[in-house]
Amino acid sequence: MGIRNHKSKIRIISIILIAAFALSMLISGIFFLKNNFFNENANRQVIVIVNGEKIYRDEFLRELNMLKSNLDSLTLQKKQQLAQMGAPSDSMGVIPDDILKEYTFQTLIDNEILLSSAKDLKIKVDNSKINKSVENAEKQAGGKSQFYEALYQRGYNLTTYKELLKNQQIIENIEKKILETSPVADEEIKKTYERYKYSMFAGKTFEESKQDITESLNSERKQEVINSYIETAKAKAKIEVKSPEFKKIYEDMNKVITEKGGYKYTKSSLNEQLLNVYASTIQGYSPEFVEGIKKNLQENLDKLLKIKEKAKAAGIKPTPGLTGMYELSSYSKKYFNYLIDTHKPSEESMLAKFNSNKEAYNTQNTIAGYVIGEEYQPSAKDFTAAGQKAEEIYKTVTTENFAAKAKELSKDPGSAANGGSLGEEIDLTGLVPEFAEAVKKTEKGKITKPVRTQFGYHIIYVQDKNTKNENLAKVSHILIIPSISEETKQAAIKKVTDVKKEIEAKKVTWDKVETQGKYNFSIKEQFKSLLKNDTIPGIGKNDTVLSEKLFASKVGEILEQNEEFGYFILTKISEVPFKEAVFNDVKERIRLEFALEYANNTIENIK
């Protein structure tokens, strides 16, 4: 179903991440002072009581403000994307407050439903983990005083922050406990591989694919089982909405959008779909946008009910413990797999397909091997030289000649031609922190001294600032990228050739170099079925000459390759020769191709 995936992301936002403190709202600080510093907890407004636990208005506002802040950043990014495409963006609609309020209220209630299950599930909390998380947060913030200041800005003190971490740990442990009741079976993992071993997992053995399949199925199962658990627990829960304002929100989010056969989509489901689509596309909000989602939900329910009947007729049962739309989704997935597993095309049709495209079934000549290398990166000396150059340029730059100097000297390919401009208004949260911090500290109309980042040195002209949002500004910059000296290149080459000598002397194996962290190379790649016309892994380009040399080399022979951007060693460890296909050898592959097409068409044509 995927509907709840976005909600999970929003929940994570509520766990205090130091990097997100810059998004703090003034209102959070006000609520903190009232509710903690001035000891006015008794006067906090309760908006809902879930199984005896109170949720307060300030908690709701804090979550709502964080959601709005994240959506504001997302909307700005979408507008910038549209501007780059030459499309109008000024009229892009944003999601109305009433929808965000419903979504936030639903999230808070769902969290409390889970938290209230802790006692029944015998969930314990590891306080040492909480204390360790606090220590790590203090380090990331730059010390205790900065950490506490950040907490205050978000509306927390140390006690309430630890309570937040405790709740996070409880929810994680609850989810783990619930999932233990419905694990993904080994047989299901194996069958998934068998269905897709010639498509999604082509060229990989079951053991190579097993972890990816397990993680994917577990992630899918987690969404279904946890949300079904919440729905079941919510039906038994005692939920007392205390405020007329929130009674209206609660009623609205539980309104039925479409209902049939005992299954339904509510406004809450619509909100989740809406936010998910809004976050994953460039589309803006509009009434038409909402109506389109409503229509899709109605059509989806009709289709899932018809699939359920076909699935039941085929003897299929849903996964135990699933409820509502998650149960229907389970029927749908199992029916799709049933169609793949049971479809038997005729021998004649499979033979005809084989004869019409024999080359597609031939075993191609491939090799397996390794690439180890070091990309040329500027050294400390190279950075020092670039910094000196940037200082000299800075002495000559003014606001009047900045654009001309940027066109002449900046090495940023994306902005140099535009006089260093990064756009009319840019979101600083999407930039490297050193750059963003320098802009925030610099007055409008001023030029910064050279600022070092991972890319080099930036001379930044702060042309304008958004008075309502410190993370929005109009800036231009001149980027001076460090030149990589010959001394630096030779050091990288020596590092690669030294490990080559170790491999040749059998002091270390290729797989140890590739997997062990002590061998710190920027490029460590293993390839298992490389074709002659494929891009060389790690090197990242189609090099016919190098490919021919690699294929012609002996197994275990080491080749050296010097590129403009780095130095590499390569080896071939095995080779699969070309083999012309025989029908009987590829029959199951052809059956699966027919079966996948049949399953897709069957589901698509259910109206």
XYZ file of C-alpha atoms in Angstrom, residues 107-511:
405
model
C 0.084 11.129 13.847
C 0.017 12.130 17.530
C -2.918 9.818 18.251
C -1.320 6.894 16.376
C 1.922 7.365 18.313
C 0.046 7.391 21.607
C -1.880 4.249 20.594
C 1.455 2.483 20.104
C 2.947 3.871 23.312
C -0.056 2.723 25.327
C 0.604 -0.841 24.131
C 4.027 -0.965 25.811
C 2.788 -2.417 29.104
C 0.743 -5.220 27.509
C 3.685 -6.146 25.264
C 6.139 -6.003 28.220
C 8.373 -3.477 26.528
C 11.451 -2.350 28.464
C 13.576 0.768 28.021
C 17.381 0.810 28.000
C 18.296 4.048 29.795
C 21.972 3.632 28.883
C 21.030 4.014 25.207
C 19.123 7.202 25.982
C 22.096 8.644 27.895
C 24.414 7.672 25.024
C 22.128 9.424 22.529
C 22.224 12.566 24.668
C 26.047 12.429 24.812
C 26.236 12.079 21.021
C 23.792 14.962 20.545
C 25.899 17.161 22.838
C 29.021 16.380 20.777
C 27.239 17.118 17.493
C 25.977 20.421 18.875
C 29.496 21.453 19.921
C 29.084 21.123 23.693
C 26.508 21.153 26.478
C 25.723 24.871 26.384
C 25.056 24.820 22.600
C 23.038 21.636 23.022
C 20.830 23.094 25.766
C 20.343 26.275 23.745
C 19.218 24.178 20.789
C 16.806 22.283 23.044
C 15.312 25.536 24.343
C 14.809 26.789 20.798
C 12.804 23.673 20.000
C 10.682 23.850 23.150
C 12.434 21.128 25.173
C 14.529 20.796 28.292
C 16.771 17.845 29.103
C 13.981 15.967 30.900
C 11.435 16.340 28.087
C 14.106 15.529 25.492
C 14.961 12.290 27.302
C 11.249 11.508 27.463
C 11.107 11.955 23.700
C 14.029 9.563 23.215
C 12.395 7.103 25.584
C 9.172 7.162 23.558
C 11.152 6.678 20.370
C 12.841 3.618 21.852
C 9.511 2.245 23.117
C 7.908 2.577 19.679
C 10.884 0.894 17.988
C 10.712 -2.000 20.478
C 6.933 -2.290 20.049
C 7.301 -2.469 16.280
C 9.984 -5.129 16.627
C 7.794 -7.157 18.992
C 4.746 -6.935 16.726
C 6.762 -7.944 13.669
C 8.024 -11.034 15.480
C 4.456 -12.344 15.313
C 4.457 -12.186 11.509
C 7.965 -12.890 10.171
C 8.727 -13.286 6.489
C 9.163 -17.025 5.838
C 12.273 -18.391 4.130
C 9.994 -20.032 1.562
C 8.550 -16.619 0.645
C 12.047 -15.195 0.161
C 13.042 -18.125 -2.048
C 9.861 -17.896 -4.153
C 10.400 -14.171 -4.681
C 13.853 -14.903 -6.041
C 12.536 -17.658 -8.333
C 9.906 -15.300 -9.809
C 12.395 -12.547 -10.617
C 15.741 -14.290 -11.003
C 15.843 -13.559 -14.734
C 14.688 -9.955 -14.445
C 15.189 -8.048 -11.176
C 17.938 -10.401 -9.944
C 19.462 -11.313 -13.304
C 23.062 -12.437 -12.968
C 22.803 -12.868 -9.185
C 22.621 -16.077 -7.186
C 19.993 -16.599 -4.493
C 22.585 -16.040 -1.757
C 23.656 -12.744 -3.360
C 20.022 -11.596 -3.594
C 18.712 -12.981 -0.302
C 19.505 -9.965 1.896
C 17.941 -7.434 -0.499
C 14.803 -9.567 -0.852
C 14.522 -10.077 2.909
C 14.895 -6.351 3.642
C 12.338 -5.437 0.988
C 9.751 -7.978 2.167
C 10.308 -7.063 5.823
C 9.863 -3.355 5.069
C 6.621 -4.087 3.249
C 5.410 -6.400 5.995
C 6.295 -3.816 8.659
C 4.018 -1.185 7.116
C 1.130 -3.624 6.823
C 1.423 -5.286 10.233
C 2.177 -2.179 12.328
C -0.582 -0.109 10.766
C -3.052 -2.986 11.074
C -2.081 -3.254 14.730
C -2.719 0.481 15.197
C -6.122 0.210 13.494
C -7.124 -2.724 15.713
C -5.837 -1.047 18.884
C -7.513 2.225 17.938
C -10.885 0.511 17.634
C -10.532 -0.624 21.275
C -8.873 2.540 22.559
C -10.517 5.176 24.720
C -10.037 8.473 22.875
C -11.466 11.603 24.524
C -11.153 14.767 22.451
C -11.380 17.663 24.903
C -11.505 20.776 22.712
C -14.315 21.780 20.305
C -11.650 22.849 17.777
C -10.020 19.413 17.870
C -13.342 17.581 17.903
C -13.959 19.166 14.506
C -10.473 18.120 13.313
C -11.045 14.580 14.637
C -14.445 14.290 12.944
C -13.103 15.614 9.645
C -10.108 13.264 9.508
C -12.366 10.255 10.182
C -14.941 11.107 7.502
C -15.411 8.280 5.017
C -14.258 9.097 1.480
C -15.406 5.832 -0.056
C -16.771 2.605 1.464
C -17.703 -0.753 0.046
C -17.881 -4.352 1.200
C -16.900 -3.502 4.754
C -13.743 -1.691 3.665
C -13.213 2.053 3.540
C -10.874 4.938 2.883
C -11.183 7.844 5.314
C -10.094 11.469 5.032
C -7.008 10.433 6.976
C -6.105 8.003 4.172
C -6.669 10.780 1.644
C -4.395 13.147 3.590
C -1.603 10.585 3.695
C -1.867 9.910 -0.028
C -1.978 13.627 -0.722
C 1.175 14.344 1.291
C 2.936 11.357 -0.232
C 2.183 12.455 -3.791
C 2.989 16.098 -2.994
C 6.364 15.082 -1.522
C 7.328 12.747 -4.369
C 6.274 14.812 -7.411
C 6.745 18.333 -8.688
C 2.986 18.870 -8.601
C 1.474 21.622 -6.461
C -1.730 21.495 -4.427
C -5.090 22.211 -6.046
C -8.722 21.100 -5.631
C -8.309 19.130 -8.863
C -5.268 17.435 -7.343
C -7.381 16.300 -4.363
C -10.267 15.152 -6.555
C -7.841 13.089 -8.621
C -6.603 11.290 -5.507
C -10.190 10.722 -4.323
C -11.069 9.176 -7.670
C -7.997 6.938 -7.516
C -8.958 5.745 -4.020
C -12.480 4.903 -5.162
C -11.234 3.026 -8.228
C -8.582 1.294 -6.126
C -11.147 0.040 -3.608
C -13.427 -1.319 -6.354
C -10.504 -3.102 -8.002
C -9.098 -4.555 -4.778
C -12.507 -5.992 -3.858
C -12.755 -7.749 -7.231
C -9.210 -9.080 -6.844
C -10.094 -10.347 -3.362
C -12.976 -12.415 -4.783
C -10.735 -13.923 -7.461
C -8.028 -14.614 -4.856
C -10.474 -16.358 -2.512
C -11.801 -18.446 -5.412
C -8.196 -19.540 -6.021
C -7.873 -20.617 -2.379
C -5.706 -17.697 -1.311
C -5.814 -16.462 2.277
C -4.507 -13.098 3.523
C -1.638 -12.746 5.975
C -3.020 -13.193 9.538
C -3.349 -10.008 11.585
C -3.917 -7.626 8.686
C -6.981 -5.386 8.712
C -8.911 -3.155 6.356
C -7.089 -1.965 3.257
C -3.936 -3.813 4.316
C -5.848 -7.084 4.163
C -7.079 -6.211 0.660
C -3.556 -5.295 -0.370
C -2.335 -8.664 0.890
C -4.935 -10.450 -1.251
C -3.829 -8.422 -4.269
C -0.116 -9.204 -3.910
C -0.744 -12.883 -3.260
C -3.080 -13.135 -6.235
C -0.469 -11.494 -8.487
C 2.136 -14.027 -7.330
C -0.376 -16.840 -7.816
C -0.883 -15.773 -11.439
C 2.884 -15.869 -12.027
C 3.366 -19.233 -10.321
C 0.471 -21.026 -12.045
C 0.565 -19.615 -15.577
C 1.543 -22.263 -18.114
C 1.955 -20.998 -21.684
C 1.917 -23.570 -24.450
C 5.103 -25.246 -25.590
C 4.479 -23.863 -29.075
C 4.228 -20.238 -27.903
C 7.399 -20.525 -25.807
C 9.308 -22.131 -28.688
C 8.097 -19.419 -31.060
C 9.335 -16.724 -28.690
C 12.690 -18.447 -28.374
C 13.112 -18.793 -32.132
C 12.149 -15.147 -32.758
C 14.847 -13.801 -30.434
C 17.491 -16.459 -29.853
C 20.269 -13.945 -29.231
C 18.525 -12.628 -26.113
C 18.858 -16.073 -24.508
C 22.492 -16.715 -25.385
C 24.965 -16.824 -22.500
C 27.173 -13.801 -23.094
C 30.925 -13.680 -22.594
C 31.355 -12.009 -19.191
C 34.110 -11.647 -16.632
C 34.273 -11.133 -12.870
C 36.949 -9.186 -11.064
C 37.959 -6.183 -8.990
C 38.885 -2.532 -9.423
C 40.889 -0.773 -6.694
C 41.914 2.852 -7.121
C 42.502 6.280 -5.694
C 40.901 9.369 -7.170
C 43.139 12.418 -7.249
C 42.042 14.707 -4.432
C 43.682 18.012 -3.490
C 46.097 17.797 -0.568
C 46.441 20.244 2.322
C 49.169 22.016 0.315
C 46.858 22.259 -2.695
C 44.135 23.779 -0.524
C 46.606 26.259 0.952
C 47.595 27.395 -2.535
C 43.934 27.773 -3.514
C 43.277 29.766 -0.338
C 46.110 32.152 -1.149
C 44.737 32.620 -4.657
C 41.256 33.291 -3.255
C 42.662 35.908 -0.854
C 44.326 37.730 -3.764
C 41.074 37.719 -5.751
C 39.098 38.894 -2.702
C 41.277 42.036 -2.517
C 40.197 43.012 -6.048
C 36.461 42.218 -5.824
C 33.712 44.800 -5.315
C 29.943 44.624 -5.538
C 30.207 46.442 -8.872
C 32.700 44.082 -10.545
C 31.619 40.845 -8.806
C 29.661 39.424 -11.765
C 32.485 40.128 -14.195
C 35.093 38.583 -11.865
C 32.876 35.499 -11.380
C 32.555 34.998 -15.147
C 36.317 35.319 -15.510
C 37.596 33.402 -12.473
C 34.948 31.152 -10.899
C 35.311 27.420 -11.448
C 31.669 26.640 -10.644
C 30.264 25.452 -14.005
C 26.692 25.981 -12.854
C 26.962 29.648 -11.904
C 30.089 31.231 -13.475
C 28.352 32.094 -16.750
C 25.609 33.851 -14.741
C 28.075 36.080 -12.916
C 28.220 33.649 -9.981
C 24.478 33.894 -9.277
C 22.858 30.878 -7.623
C 19.343 32.113 -8.477
C 16.807 34.685 -7.371
C 16.376 33.091 -3.937
C 18.082 29.939 -2.724
C 17.343 27.645 0.220
C 20.490 27.630 2.358
C 19.538 24.342 4.052
C 20.378 22.585 0.788
C 23.937 23.950 0.739
C 27.065 22.861 2.595
C 26.937 24.189 6.189
C 30.069 26.377 5.956
C 28.613 28.247 2.980
C 25.171 28.637 4.592
C 26.611 29.831 7.907
C 28.788 32.433 6.172
C 25.746 33.845 4.360
C 23.746 34.043 7.603
C 26.564 35.914 9.378
C 27.095 38.410 6.557
C 25.040 41.570 6.124
C 22.970 42.150 3.029
C 25.057 43.891 0.333
C 28.413 42.643 1.726
C 31.031 40.257 0.338
C 32.519 37.545 2.579
C 36.169 36.736 2.959
C 37.073 33.400 1.304
C 35.092 30.546 2.891
C 36.515 27.039 2.730
C 34.237 24.070 1.976
C 34.851 20.587 0.601
C 34.729 22.082 -2.909
C 37.359 24.788 -2.420
C 37.176 28.465 -1.471
C 34.085 30.619 -2.017
C 33.960 34.391 -2.143
C 30.285 35.095 -1.486
C 28.304 38.216 -2.356
C 25.154 38.360 -0.193
C 22.856 40.359 -2.462
C 19.629 40.052 -0.476
C 18.075 38.266 2.498
C 14.547 37.113 3.227
C 13.459 38.949 6.373
C 10.904 36.240 7.221
C 13.166 33.196 6.778
C 16.897 33.222 7.563
C 17.388 30.172 5.326
C 16.396 32.074 2.163
C 18.756 34.492 0.434
C 19.916 35.766 -2.942
C 23.650 35.099 -3.318
C 26.414 34.922 -5.900
C 29.833 33.345 -5.442
C 33.250 32.886 -6.967
C 34.580 29.364 -6.492
C 38.309 28.677 -6.503
C 38.950 24.945 -6.782
C 42.351 23.657 -5.609
C 44.591 22.461 -8.436
C 45.934 18.967 -7.844
C 49.719 19.073 -7.876
C 51.984 16.441 -9.398
C 53.255 15.678 -5.887
C 49.705 14.857 -4.803
C 49.144 12.619 -7.838
C 52.364 10.699 -7.240
C 51.371 10.043 -3.616
C 48.071 8.531 -4.810
C 49.829 6.400 -7.434
C 52.279 5.089 -4.809
C 49.401 4.160 -2.504
C 47.799 2.055 -5.276
C 51.033 0.425 -6.492
C 52.007 -0.444 -2.923
C 48.839 -2.495 -2.441
C 49.453 -4.088 -5.852
C 52.803 -5.330 -4.549
C 51.092 -6.713 -1.440
C 48.599 -8.634 -3.595
C 51.349 -9.982 -5.860
C 53.341 -11.063 -2.789
C 50.166 -12.803 -1.488
C 50.267 -10.716 1.691
C 46.631 -9.754 1.066
C 43.819 -10.861 -1.239
C 41.636 -8.727 -3.496
C 38.507 -9.463 -1.477
